[in-house]
Every structure is written in C-alpha cells, then in structure tokens.
CSV table of C-alpha atoms and ligand atoms in Angstrom, one decimal:
chain,number,residue,atom,x,y,z
A,1,MET,CA,-0.9,3.3,-32.7
A,2,GLY,CA,-2.6,0.3,-31.0
A,3,LYS,CA,-5.8,0.4,-29.0
A,4,ALA,CA,-4.0,0.6,-25.6
A,5,ASP,CA,-1.8,3.4,-26.9
A,6,ALA,CA,-4.9,5.4,-27.9
A,7,GLY,CA,-6.4,4.9,-24.4
A,8,ALA,CA,-3.2,5.8,-22.7
A,9,ALA,CA,-2.7,9.0,-24.6
A,10,ASP,CA,-6.1,10.6,-23.8
A,11,PHE,CA,-6.4,10.1,-20.0
A,12,LYS,CA,-8.9,12.5,-18.6
A,13,LEU,CA,-10.4,12.5,-15.1
A,14,VAL,CA,-14.2,12.0,-15.4
A,15,GLY,CA,-15.2,11.3,-11.8
A,16,PHE,CA,-16.9,8.4,-10.1
A,17,LYS,CA,-20.4,9.0,-11.5
A,18,ASN,CA,-19.3,9.0,-15.1
A,19,PHE,CA,-16.6,6.4,-14.9
A,20,VAL,CA,-17.4,3.1,-16.6
A,21,ARG,CA,-15.2,0.2,-15.5
A,22,VAL,CA,-13.9,-1.9,-18.3
A,23,ASN,CA,-10.9,-4.2,-18.4
A,24,PRO,CA,-9.2,-4.0,-21.8
A,25,ARG,CA,-6.5,-6.5,-20.6
A,26,SER,CA,-4.0,-4.1,-22.1
A,27,ASP,CA,-0.9,-5.0,-20.0
A,28,ARG,CA,2.3,-4.7,-22.1
A,29,PHE,CA,4.0,-7.5,-20.2
A,30,ARG,CA,2.8,-10.3,-17.9
A,31,VAL,CA,2.5,-9.1,-14.3
A,32,ILE,CA,2.0,-11.8,-11.7
A,33,ARG,CA,1.6,-10.1,-8.3
A,34,PHE,CA,3.0,-7.6,-5.9
A,35,HIS,CA,6.4,-9.0,-4.8
A,36,HIS,CA,7.7,-6.7,-2.0
A,37,VAL,CA,8.0,-3.1,-0.8
A,38,GLU,CA,11.4,-1.7,0.0
A,39,PHE,CA,11.8,1.1,2.5
A,40,TRP,CA,15.0,3.1,2.5
A,41,CYS,CA,16.1,4.3,5.9
A,42,THR,CA,19.2,5.2,7.9
A,43,ASP,CA,19.0,2.2,10.3
A,44,ALA,CA,17.3,-0.9,9.0
A,45,THR,CA,17.6,-2.9,12.2
A,46,ASN,CA,15.4,-0.6,14.1
A,47,ALA,CA,12.9,0.1,11.3
A,48,ALA,CA,12.4,-3.6,10.6
A,49,ARG,CA,11.9,-4.6,14.2
A,50,ARG,CA,9.4,-1.9,14.8
A,51,PHE,CA,7.3,-3.0,11.7
A,52,SER,CA,7.7,-6.6,12.7
A,53,TRP,CA,6.4,-6.0,16.2
A,54,GLY,CA,3.7,-3.5,15.2
A,55,LEU,CA,2.2,-5.5,12.2
A,56,GLY,CA,3.0,-9.1,13.2
A,57,MET,CA,5.4,-9.7,10.4
A,58,PRO,CA,8.2,-12.0,11.5
A,59,LEU,CA,11.8,-11.1,10.4
A,60,VAL,CA,12.6,-14.0,8.0
A,61,ALA,CA,15.7,-13.0,6.0
A,62,LYS,CA,18.7,-10.8,6.1
A,63,SER,CA,21.6,-9.5,3.9
A,64,ASP,CA,24.1,-7.6,6.0
A,65,LEU,CA,27.7,-7.7,7.3
A,66,SER,CA,27.0,-11.1,8.9
A,67,THR,CA,26.1,-12.6,5.5
A,68,GLY,CA,29.1,-10.9,3.7
A,69,ASN,CA,27.3,-7.8,2.4
A,70,PRO,CA,29.4,-4.8,3.4
A,71,VAL,CA,27.3,-2.4,1.2
A,72,HIS,CA,23.9,-2.3,2.8
A,73,ALA,CA,22.0,-3.8,5.7
A,74,SER,CA,18.7,-5.3,4.5
A,75,TYR,CA,16.1,-7.1,6.7
A,76,LEU,CA,13.0,-8.8,5.4
A,77,CYS,CA,9.7,-9.0,7.3
A,78,ARG,CA,7.0,-11.3,6.0
A,79,SER,CA,3.4,-12.2,6.8
A,80,GLY,CA,1.6,-14.4,4.3
A,81,ASP,CA,2.6,-13.0,0.8
A,82,LEU,CA,3.4,-9.6,2.2
A,83,CYS,CA,7.1,-8.8,2.2
A,84,PHE,CA,8.6,-5.6,3.6
A,85,LEU,CA,12.3,-5.0,3.0
A,86,PHE,CA,14.2,-2.4,5.1
A,87,THR,CA,17.5,-1.2,3.7
A,88,ALA,CA,20.1,1.2,5.0
A,89,PRO,CA,23.6,2.0,3.8
A,90,TYR,CA,26.8,1.0,5.5
A,91,SER,CA,29.9,3.3,5.3
A,92,PRO,CA,30.8,3.9,1.6
A,93,CYS,CA,34.6,3.7,2.6
A,94,ILE,CA,34.1,0.1,3.8
A,95,SER,CA,32.3,-1.0,0.7
A,96,ALA,CA,34.4,0.9,-1.8
A,97,SER,CA,37.0,-1.8,-2.0
A,98,GLU,CA,34.4,-4.5,-2.5
A,99,PRO,CA,33.1,-5.7,-5.9
A,100,ALA,CA,29.7,-4.2,-6.8
A,101,SER,CA,28.3,-7.8,-6.7
A,102,ALA,CA,28.7,-7.8,-2.9
A,103,ALA,CA,25.4,-5.9,-2.6
A,104,SER,CA,22.4,-8.3,-2.7
A,105,ILE,CA,20.1,-5.6,-4.0
A,106,PRO,CA,22.0,-4.8,-7.2
A,107,THR,CA,20.2,-1.5,-7.8
A,108,PHE,CA,21.3,-0.1,-4.4
A,109,SER,CA,23.1,3.2,-4.5
A,110,HIS,CA,24.8,4.8,-1.4
A,111,HIS,CA,24.4,8.2,-2.8
A,112,ALA,CA,20.7,7.8,-3.7
A,113,CYS,CA,19.8,6.1,-0.4
A,114,ARG,CA,21.5,8.8,1.7
A,115,ASP,CA,19.8,11.6,-0.2
A,116,PHE,CA,16.4,9.7,-0.1
A,117,ALA,CA,16.5,9.3,3.7
A,118,ALA,CA,17.6,13.0,4.2
A,119,ILE,CA,15.0,14.4,1.9
A,120,HIS,CA,12.0,12.2,2.7
A,121,GLY,CA,12.6,10.6,6.1
A,122,LEU,CA,11.4,7.0,6.3
A,123,GLY,CA,9.6,6.1,3.1
A,124,VAL,CA,9.1,3.6,0.3
A,125,ARG,CA,11.8,3.5,-2.3
A,126,ALA,CA,10.5,0.6,-4.4
A,127,ILE,CA,7.2,-1.1,-5.2
A,128,ALA,CA,8.3,-4.5,-6.5
A,129,VAL,CA,6.1,-6.6,-8.8
A,130,GLU,CA,6.8,-10.1,-9.9
A,131,VAL,CA,6.6,-10.3,-13.6
A,132,GLU,CA,7.0,-13.3,-16.0
A,133,ASP,CA,10.2,-11.8,-17.4
A,134,ALA,CA,11.9,-8.7,-16.0
A,135,GLU,CA,14.0,-8.2,-19.1
A,136,VAL,CA,10.8,-8.2,-21.3
A,137,ALA,CA,9.0,-5.9,-18.8
A,138,PHE,CA,11.9,-3.5,-18.7
A,139,ALA,CA,12.3,-3.4,-22.6
A,140,ALA,CA,8.5,-3.0,-23.1
A,141,SER,CA,8.4,-0.2,-20.5
A,142,ILE,CA,11.3,1.7,-21.9
A,143,SER,CA,10.0,1.5,-25.5
A,144,HIS,CA,6.7,3.0,-24.2
A,145,GLY,CA,8.2,6.0,-22.4
A,146,ALA,CA,9.3,4.7,-19.0
A,147,LYS,CA,12.4,6.4,-17.5
A,148,PRO,CA,15.0,3.7,-16.9
A,149,MET,CA,16.5,3.5,-13.4
A,150,SER,CA,18.3,0.2,-13.6
A,151,PRO,CA,18.7,-2.1,-16.6
A,152,PRO,CA,18.0,-5.8,-15.9
A,153,VAL,CA,20.6,-7.4,-13.6
A,154,PHE,CA,21.0,-11.2,-13.5
A,155,LEU,CA,21.5,-12.5,-10.0
A,156,ASP,CA,23.3,-15.9,-9.8
A,157,GLY,CA,21.4,-17.0,-12.9
A,158,ARG,CA,18.4,-17.4,-10.7
A,159,ALA,CA,16.6,-14.1,-10.6
A,160,VAL,CA,16.4,-10.9,-12.7
A,161,VAL,CA,15.8,-7.4,-11.2
A,162,ALA,CA,15.2,-4.2,-13.2
A,163,GLU,CA,13.8,-0.8,-12.3
A,164,VAL,CA,11.9,2.1,-13.9
A,165,HIS,CA,10.9,5.4,-12.5
A,166,LEU,CA,7.4,5.5,-11.0
A,167,TYR,CA,6.9,8.9,-9.3
A,168,GLY,CA,9.0,11.2,-7.1
A,169,ASP,CA,12.0,9.2,-5.9
A,170,VAL,CA,10.0,5.9,-6.0
A,171,VAL,CA,10.8,3.2,-8.5
A,172,LEU,CA,8.7,0.3,-9.9
A,173,ARG,CA,10.9,-2.8,-9.6
A,174,TYR,CA,10.5,-5.8,-11.8
A,175,VAL,CA,11.5,-9.2,-10.3
A,176,SER,CA,11.4,-12.5,-12.2
A,177,TYR,CA,12.8,-16.0,-11.6
A,178,LYS,CA,14.8,-18.2,-13.9
A,179,THR,CA,14.1,-21.3,-11.7
A,180,THR,CA,11.0,-23.0,-10.5
A,181,ASN,CA,12.7,-24.1,-7.2
A,182,LEU,CA,11.4,-21.4,-4.8
A,183,ASP,CA,12.0,-23.5,-1.7
A,184,PRO,CA,10.3,-21.5,1.1
A,185,SER,CA,13.1,-22.3,3.6
A,186,LEU,CA,15.7,-20.7,1.4
A,187,PRO,CA,15.2,-16.9,0.9
A,188,ASP,CA,18.0,-16.8,-1.6
A,189,LEU,CA,15.7,-18.9,-3.8
A,190,TRP,CA,12.2,-17.6,-3.0
A,191,PHE,CA,13.3,-14.0,-2.4
A,192,LEU,CA,16.7,-12.9,-3.8
A,193,PRO,CA,20.2,-14.4,-4.0
A,194,GLY,CA,22.4,-13.2,-1.1
A,195,PHE,CA,19.6,-13.3,1.5
A,196,GLU,CA,20.0,-15.8,4.4
A,197,PRO,CA,17.2,-17.1,6.7
A,198,MET,CA,16.8,-15.6,10.1
A,199,ASP,CA,15.9,-17.9,13.0
A,200,VAL,CA,12.1,-17.9,12.7
A,201,SER,CA,11.6,-20.7,15.2
A,202,SER,CA,12.2,-18.2,18.0
A,203,ALA,CA,10.9,-15.2,16.1
A,204,TYR,CA,8.6,-12.9,17.9
A,205,PRO,CA,6.0,-11.6,17.2
A,206,ALA,CA,3.7,-14.1,15.7
A,207,ASP,CA,1.7,-13.3,12.6
A,208,TYR,CA,-1.5,-11.2,13.3
A,209,GLY,CA,-3.3,-12.2,10.1
A,210,ILE,CA,-2.0,-9.8,7.5
A,211,ARG,CA,-1.8,-11.7,4.2
A,212,ARG,CA,-0.8,-9.4,1.3
A,213,LEU,CA,-0.5,-6.0,-0.2
A,214,ASP,CA,-3.8,-4.9,-1.7
A,215,HIS,CA,-2.9,-1.5,-3.0
A,216,ALA,CA,0.1,1.0,-2.9
A,217,VAL,CA,-1.0,4.6,-3.2
A,218,GLY,CA,1.1,7.5,-4.5
A,219,ASN,CA,0.6,11.2,-4.0
A,220,VAL,CA,1.6,13.4,-7.0
A,221,HIS,CA,1.4,17.1,-7.9
A,222,GLU,CA,-0.7,16.5,-11.0
A,223,LEU,CA,-2.7,13.3,-11.9
A,224,GLY,CA,-2.9,13.9,-15.6
A,225,PRO,CA,0.8,13.5,-16.5
A,226,ALA,CA,1.5,10.9,-13.7
A,227,VAL,CA,-1.4,8.6,-14.7
A,228,SER,CA,-0.7,8.9,-18.4
A,229,TYR,CA,3.0,8.1,-17.9
A,230,VAL,CA,2.3,4.9,-15.8
A,231,LYS,CA,-0.6,3.8,-18.0
A,232,GLN,CA,1.5,4.3,-21.2
A,233,PHE,CA,4.5,2.1,-20.2
A,234,THR,CA,2.6,-0.6,-18.2
A,235,GLY,CA,-0.5,-0.8,-20.3
A,236,PHE,CA,-2.5,-0.9,-17.0
A,237,HIS,CA,-6.1,0.2,-17.2
A,238,GLU,CA,-8.1,2.6,-15.1
A,239,PHE,CA,-9.9,0.6,-12.4
A,240,ALA,CA,-11.6,3.3,-10.5
A,241,GLU,CA,-11.5,7.1,-9.9
A,242,PHE,CA,-13.2,9.7,-7.9
A,243,THR,CA,-13.0,13.5,-7.6
A,244,SER,CA,-13.4,15.8,-4.7
A,245,GLU,CA,-17.1,16.4,-5.8
A,246,ASP,CA,-17.9,12.7,-5.8
A,247,VAL,CA,-17.3,12.1,-2.2
A,248,GLY,CA,-20.2,14.4,-1.2
A,249,THR,CA,-18.0,16.8,0.7
A,250,SER,CA,-15.3,19.1,-0.7
A,251,GLU,CA,-13.3,18.5,2.5
A,252,SER,CA,-11.5,15.5,1.1
A,253,GLY,CA,-9.3,17.8,-1.0
A,254,LEU,CA,-8.2,15.2,-3.5
A,255,ASN,CA,-8.8,13.6,-6.8
A,256,SER,CA,-7.9,9.9,-7.2
A,257,VAL,CA,-7.3,7.4,-10.0
A,258,VAL,CA,-6.6,3.6,-9.5
A,259,LEU,CA,-4.6,1.8,-12.2
A,260,ALA,CA,-4.7,-2.0,-12.4
A,261,ASN,CA,-3.0,-4.9,-14.2
A,262,ASN,CA,-5.0,-7.4,-16.3
A,263,GLU,CA,-5.8,-9.6,-13.3
A,264,GLU,CA,-6.6,-6.5,-11.1
A,265,THR,CA,-4.3,-7.9,-8.4
A,266,VAL,CA,-1.8,-5.1,-8.6
A,267,LEU,CA,-3.6,-1.9,-7.8
A,268,LEU,CA,-1.7,1.4,-8.0
A,269,PRO,CA,-3.9,4.4,-7.0
A,270,MET,CA,-2.6,7.9,-7.3
A,271,ASN,CA,-3.9,11.1,-5.7
A,272,GLU,CA,-3.5,14.8,-6.5
A,273,PRO,CA,-4.4,17.7,-4.2
A,274,VAL,CA,-7.4,19.9,-4.8
A,275,PHE,CA,-7.2,23.6,-3.9
A,276,GLY,CA,-9.7,26.2,-2.9
A,277,THR,CA,-11.3,24.2,-0.1
A,278,LYS,CA,-11.8,25.4,3.5
A,279,ARG,CA,-9.1,23.1,4.9
A,280,LYS,CA,-5.8,22.5,3.2
A,281,SER,CA,-5.7,19.3,1.1
A,282,GLN,CA,-4.1,16.4,3.0
A,283,ILE,CA,-2.3,15.6,-0.3
A,284,GLN,CA,-0.7,19.0,-0.4
A,285,THR,CA,0.4,18.6,3.2
A,286,TYR,CA,2.0,15.3,2.3
A,287,LEU,CA,3.8,16.8,-0.8
A,288,GLU,CA,5.3,19.6,1.4
A,289,HIS,CA,6.4,17.4,4.2
A,290,ASN,CA,7.7,14.6,1.9
A,291,GLU,CA,9.4,17.3,-0.3
A,292,GLY,CA,7.7,15.9,-3.4
A,293,PRO,CA,5.7,13.0,-4.6
A,294,GLY,CA,5.9,9.6,-3.0
A,295,VAL,CA,4.0,6.6,-1.5
A,296,GLN,CA,1.1,7.9,0.7
A,297,HIS,CA,-0.2,4.6,2.0
A,298,LEU,CA,0.1,0.9,1.8
A,299,ALA,CA,-3.2,-1.1,2.2
A,300,LEU,CA,-2.5,-4.4,3.8
A,301,MET,CA,-5.1,-7.1,3.5
A,302,SER,CA,-5.9,-9.2,6.5
A,303,ASP,CA,-7.8,-12.5,6.5
A,304,ASP,CA,-9.3,-11.5,9.9
A,305,ILE,CA,-9.3,-7.8,10.4
A,306,PHE,CA,-10.8,-8.1,14.0
A,307,ARG,CA,-7.8,-10.3,15.1
A,308,THR,CA,-5.3,-8.1,13.3
A,309,LEU,CA,-6.7,-5.0,14.9
A,310,ARG,CA,-6.9,-6.5,18.4
A,311,GLU,CA,-3.2,-7.5,18.2
A,312,MET,CA,-2.1,-4.1,16.6
A,313,ARG,CA,-4.1,-2.0,19.1
A,314,ARG,CA,-2.5,-4.0,22.0
A,315,ARG,CA,0.9,-2.7,20.8
A,316,SER,CA,-0.1,0.8,19.8
A,317,SER,CA,1.4,2.5,22.8
A,318,VAL,CA,4.3,0.0,23.2
A,319,GLY,CA,6.3,0.4,20.0
A,320,GLY,CA,3.5,-0.4,17.5
A,321,PHE,CA,1.3,1.7,15.3
A,322,GLU,CA,-1.3,4.2,16.5
A,323,PHE,CA,-4.6,4.6,14.7
A,324,MET,CA,-6.5,7.6,13.5
A,325,PRO,CA,-9.3,8.6,16.0
A,326,SER,CA,-12.3,6.3,15.8
A,327,PRO,CA,-15.6,7.7,14.3
A,328,PRO,CA,-18.3,8.9,16.7
A,329,PRO,CA,-21.0,6.4,17.9
A,330,THR,CA,-23.5,7.9,15.3
A,331,TYR,CA,-21.3,6.3,12.6
A,332,TYR,CA,-22.1,2.9,13.9
A,333,ARG,CA,-25.8,3.6,14.4
A,334,ASN,CA,-26.0,4.4,10.7
A,335,LEU,CA,-23.9,1.3,9.9
A,336,LYS,CA,-26.7,-1.1,10.8
A,337,ASP,CA,-28.7,0.4,7.9
A,338,ARG,CA,-25.7,0.5,5.5
A,339,ALA,CA,-24.3,-3.0,6.1
A,340,GLY,CA,-26.6,-4.9,8.4
A,341,ASP,CA,-27.2,-7.4,5.6
A,342,VAL,CA,-23.5,-8.3,5.3
A,343,LEU,CA,-22.3,-7.9,8.9
A,344,SER,CA,-23.8,-9.5,11.9
A,345,HIS,CA,-24.8,-7.5,15.0
A,346,GLU,CA,-21.7,-8.8,16.8
A,347,GLN,CA,-19.5,-7.9,13.9
A,348,ILE,CA,-20.9,-4.3,13.8
A,349,LYS,CA,-20.2,-4.1,17.6
A,350,GLU,CA,-16.7,-5.3,17.0
A,351,CYS,CA,-16.2,-2.7,14.3
A,352,GLU,CA,-17.2,-0.1,16.8
A,353,GLU,CA,-15.0,-1.4,19.5
A,354,LEU,CA,-12.0,-1.4,17.2
A,355,GLY,CA,-12.8,1.8,15.2
A,356,ILE,CA,-13.1,0.0,11.8
A,357,LEU,CA,-14.8,1.8,9.0
A,358,VAL,CA,-17.1,0.1,6.5
A,359,ASP,CA,-17.9,1.0,2.9
A,360,ARG,CA,-19.4,-0.9,0.0
A,361,ASP,CA,-19.6,-0.7,-3.8
A,362,ASP,CA,-21.9,-2.4,-6.3
A,363,GLN,CA,-19.9,-5.6,-5.8
A,364,GLY,CA,-18.8,-6.1,-2.2
A,365,THR,CA,-18.0,-4.7,1.2
A,366,LEU,CA,-14.7,-3.1,2.5
A,367,LEU,CA,-13.7,-3.0,6.1
A,368,GLN,CA,-10.8,-0.5,6.6
A,369,ILE,CA,-8.9,1.5,9.2
A,370,PHE,CA,-6.0,3.9,8.9
A,371,THR,CA,-2.9,4.3,11.2
A,372,LYS,CA,-1.5,7.7,12.0
A,373,PRO,CA,1.6,8.6,10.0
A,374,ILE,CA,4.1,5.9,10.8
A,375,GLY,CA,7.3,8.0,11.1
A,376,ASP,CA,8.2,11.5,12.1
A,377,ARG,CA,6.5,13.4,9.3
A,378,PRO,CA,2.8,13.6,8.4
A,379,THR,CA,3.5,11.6,5.3
A,380,ILE,CA,3.2,7.8,4.9
A,381,PHE,CA,0.7,5.7,6.8
A,382,ILE,CA,-0.8,2.2,6.7
A,383,GLU,CA,-4.3,1.0,6.0
A,384,ILE,CA,-5.5,-2.4,7.2
A,385,ILE,CA,-8.4,-3.8,5.2
A,386,GLN,CA,-10.6,-6.9,4.7
A,387,ARG,CA,-12.7,-7.3,1.6
A,388,VAL,CA,-16.0,-9.3,1.8
A,389,GLY,CA,-17.8,-10.8,-1.2
A,390,CYS,CA,-17.0,-11.0,-4.9
A,391,MET,CA,-15.9,-14.7,-4.8
A,392,MET,CA,-15.2,-16.1,-8.3
A,393,LYS,CA,-13.9,-19.4,-9.7
A,394,ASP,CA,-10.9,-19.5,-12.0
A,395,ASP,CA,-10.4,-21.9,-15.0
A,396,GLN,CA,-9.2,-24.6,-12.6
A,397,GLY,CA,-12.2,-24.3,-10.4
A,398,GLU,CA,-10.2,-22.6,-7.6
A,399,GLU,CA,-12.0,-19.9,-5.7
A,400,TYR,CA,-10.6,-16.4,-5.6
A,401,GLN,CA,-11.7,-12.9,-4.7
A,402,LYS,CA,-12.0,-10.3,-7.4
A,403,GLY,CA,-9.5,-7.5,-6.9
A,404,GLY,CA,-10.7,-4.2,-5.4
A,405,CYS,CA,-13.9,-5.8,-4.1
A,406,GLY,CA,-15.9,-3.2,-2.1
A,407,GLY,CA,-13.9,-0.3,-3.4
A,408,PHE,CA,-11.4,1.9,-1.6
A,409,GLY,CA,-13.5,3.6,1.0
A,410,LYS,CA,-14.9,6.6,-1.1
A,411,GLY,CA,-18.2,6.4,0.8
A,412,ASN,CA,-16.5,6.9,4.1
A,413,PHE,CA,-15.6,10.5,3.4
A,414,SER,CA,-19.3,11.6,3.3
A,415,GLU,CA,-20.4,9.0,5.9
A,416,LEU,CA,-17.8,10.2,8.4
A,417,PHE,CA,-18.7,13.8,7.7
A,418,LYS,CA,-22.4,13.1,8.2
A,419,SER,CA,-21.8,11.1,11.4
A,420,ILE,CA,-19.6,13.8,12.9
A,421,GLU,CA,-22.3,16.4,12.2
A,422,GLU,CA,-24.9,14.2,13.8
A,423,TYR,CA,-22.7,13.6,16.8
A,424,GLU,CA,-22.0,17.3,17.2
A,425,LYS,CA,-25.8,17.9,17.2
A,426,THR,CA,-26.2,15.3,20.0
A,427,LEU,CA,-23.5,17.2,22.0
A,428,GLU,CA,-25.3,20.5,21.4
A,429,ALA,CA,-28.6,18.9,22.6
A,430,ARG,CA,-26.8,17.7,25.7
A,431,ARG,CA,-25.4,21.1,26.5
A,432,THR,CA,-28.8,22.7,26.0
A,433,VAL,CA,-30.4,20.1,28.5
A,434,GLU,CA,-27.5,20.6,31.0
A,435,SER,CA,-27.7,24.4,30.9
A,436,ALA,CA,-31.6,24.2,31.3
A,437,GLN,CA,-31.0,22.0,34.4
A,438,ALA,CA,-28.4,24.3,35.9
B,501,FE2,FE1,-6.4,2.8,0.5
C-alpha cells in the first residue's frame, strides 16, 4: 500500500485546532480545474434564464431541438471560467427512434434525470473537472474504489467524458480534450461537441464580475465514509476541517472537511449534521428536504464582490436571487478591529451596505455572502466570495492566488453569534430607556 493509500484509509476528523495542513501532492491523475456544473431540471430554458439574469452569466451555447438534439435540452451560461449547464429531458417517445449519439451529453439518461428532478427538485447532477486524460482518470478512480457511473465516451474524436459516483445522486464528471484548438467562438470545441453558440452580441444580462467556481460543497449523512471514499479514488488531500466545537458555538450543527487536488484549485468540502444541539442542524434539514445527500452550495468567486453584489441585489426582487438577512450593525463595528488593516474604511462601509461577511485565516481574507435557497426547497444555495491576499508566483513568473486563501468563513459562525447577542443587548437597553421615559 502506497503512502497515499495509507492516508486515505485512516481518515479521522480531528477538528480545526488539531488539523495540520500538508499537501502530499497525492492526486491519482492530473486534475486541471473545475470545468462546469450541470443542473438537472424539468425545464432548462427557464432555469438557465433565471440564473443568467440573477448571476450575470450570459447564455453562450445550446444543444436542443434546434441543433438536432431530440434527447435533452441543454443551455450553457458562462461568466469568466464559470460554466453552468442546465439540462432537461425531452419526450422519451420522440428520442426513442434516434441513435444514442443524438444526445450531446453522452451520459444523459431520461430515466435518471426524471427521477432526479422528482426526488430532489432543482439540483446539481454533475460537478465536472477538466483532467489531463479522462480515460486515465476513470481507470485510476475505478481501481481505487470509485463506483462507475459512465465509462469514457469519445465525442467526435475531440473530447472524452466519463463519470464516477460522488455522493447521493451527484456524479464527478471527468472531461478531457484530444485537441488543442479550443477556439472560444466555437462551443463544440471549447465546451463539448454538439453545442452551438447562442447570439451573445445581443445577450442580456452583462457579466457582473463572477469569474470561477471556488468550491462545491456536499452534504452527506456521515463524513467518515464519504470523505474516505472520495480521498481514496481521487488521491485528494485534506485541505481544512472544522467541527461544531471549533466554531465557538454549538449552533452551527455541522462538521466539515475540505478535500483538494494537488494545485488546491479544485476544492470539494463535505458537511455532516451534528445532533443534540438546541436547534436542528441545517445539514439535517437539507438531507430531509433533498431526500438524501447532494450539493449544498456553490461558492462563486468574483473579481469585484462589491460590483457583483450591487448588480445581484438590484435583481433580487425581480427574478434574481435573494440573500440571507444581513448581520446587525454591531458586526460591522467589530469588523474594524478584525479587518481594518486589510479593508479601507470605505470598503468596510460598503460591506455593511451590501451585507457582506468578512473572515480571515493565517494567510488571507475572505469576503462572503450567501443567497437564500435558490429553488423551492430549503436545500441548495449560492455563495459569492472574493479572496484577498496570498499572491504567489508560478515557475513562469505569473502571479496567481493560492487556493482557499482566507478560509471558508469558519470565524463568521461565532462572529455572527457574538454580534447578534451584542445587538440584542442594545435593543434591550433601548427598551429600558423607552419604558423609563414613558
Ligand atoms: Fe462555502
């Protein structure tokens, strides 16, 4: 058994304080980056347009009846490197007479897609990563315990797609290219064969500054087996973890582990519920409403969170996404002490106006905000983030930001709790003064 095998076999949650971050560079195959996220739904047109408008992700490509695909309707929204794909099934009677190759997503299944939408509502079916070679990635994963979902499929000799089980009804999709011609004007080259460009010249809305997927988080019943499984077949290492006790309040109701690839650009956190707290764990609520494990949130990185938030908030009540309630003013009074050396007075004011939370770790600073659940059920939501600091230079002298810079917002649990308590005290003081005056 190799070094990575030994590490993978003995996963144990140790908590934030005892966790020592090391990067053993133990990936079992070369992972390049997050490639896309596919949502399964019952009507892709409406879902894609809502996300496009709410997040500022122009609709750039399609594969549907109009492109000769009678199997599924798929629409692709893109902002920077972030690609969201929305897929819904057409009538199986219509596609039954067509060759299987008519579907541009070769792993699409009518039956599975219909079941998925009925059981989970709107949700993420696939987290896709670009790998050097999807065949190699699939073979390495299977030989290290991954449950196969789809063997490698060659698409027009240009791309390869394969899938393994991740958690719940979510798959980890491997995508690789056989060509170096990834012409940005041709989605059948830079995305997948069968996709045709949509008219982006008249596309509305414009981009609001979102650039890429930072992390994709899953909720599972039990962390131990889920983390061991993914660690074992990917070779990913533990990048961070925290338990309910670490966050300074037992109210969080969750334990969490973050897995990362060698370059720490593909971050896959997982949460499990914690029981016995006053309030029911939000993870348990998710598991019940989602009818099992699934993707809890997608953290989207903006290159200007203030601009992104201004644009998103403008659309909150007109078809966009609503945000969780902003913290009380006491949170921002304390923020001057916590982050006054990184954020200017104006930036702190802007955080308060937009309801942005701030946290930091030993390396950098994280600005974050969460939407309310994005569909009917209290399940999946979106996080918008910007990371500040941790700039490094690669071998070619190119500047890049270290993955996970500033953490994932662990400190905000206790900070929010504290500021709410302080705020409630100010309200009590006000009531006392008012009743004395009456
Ligand atoms: Fe997050």
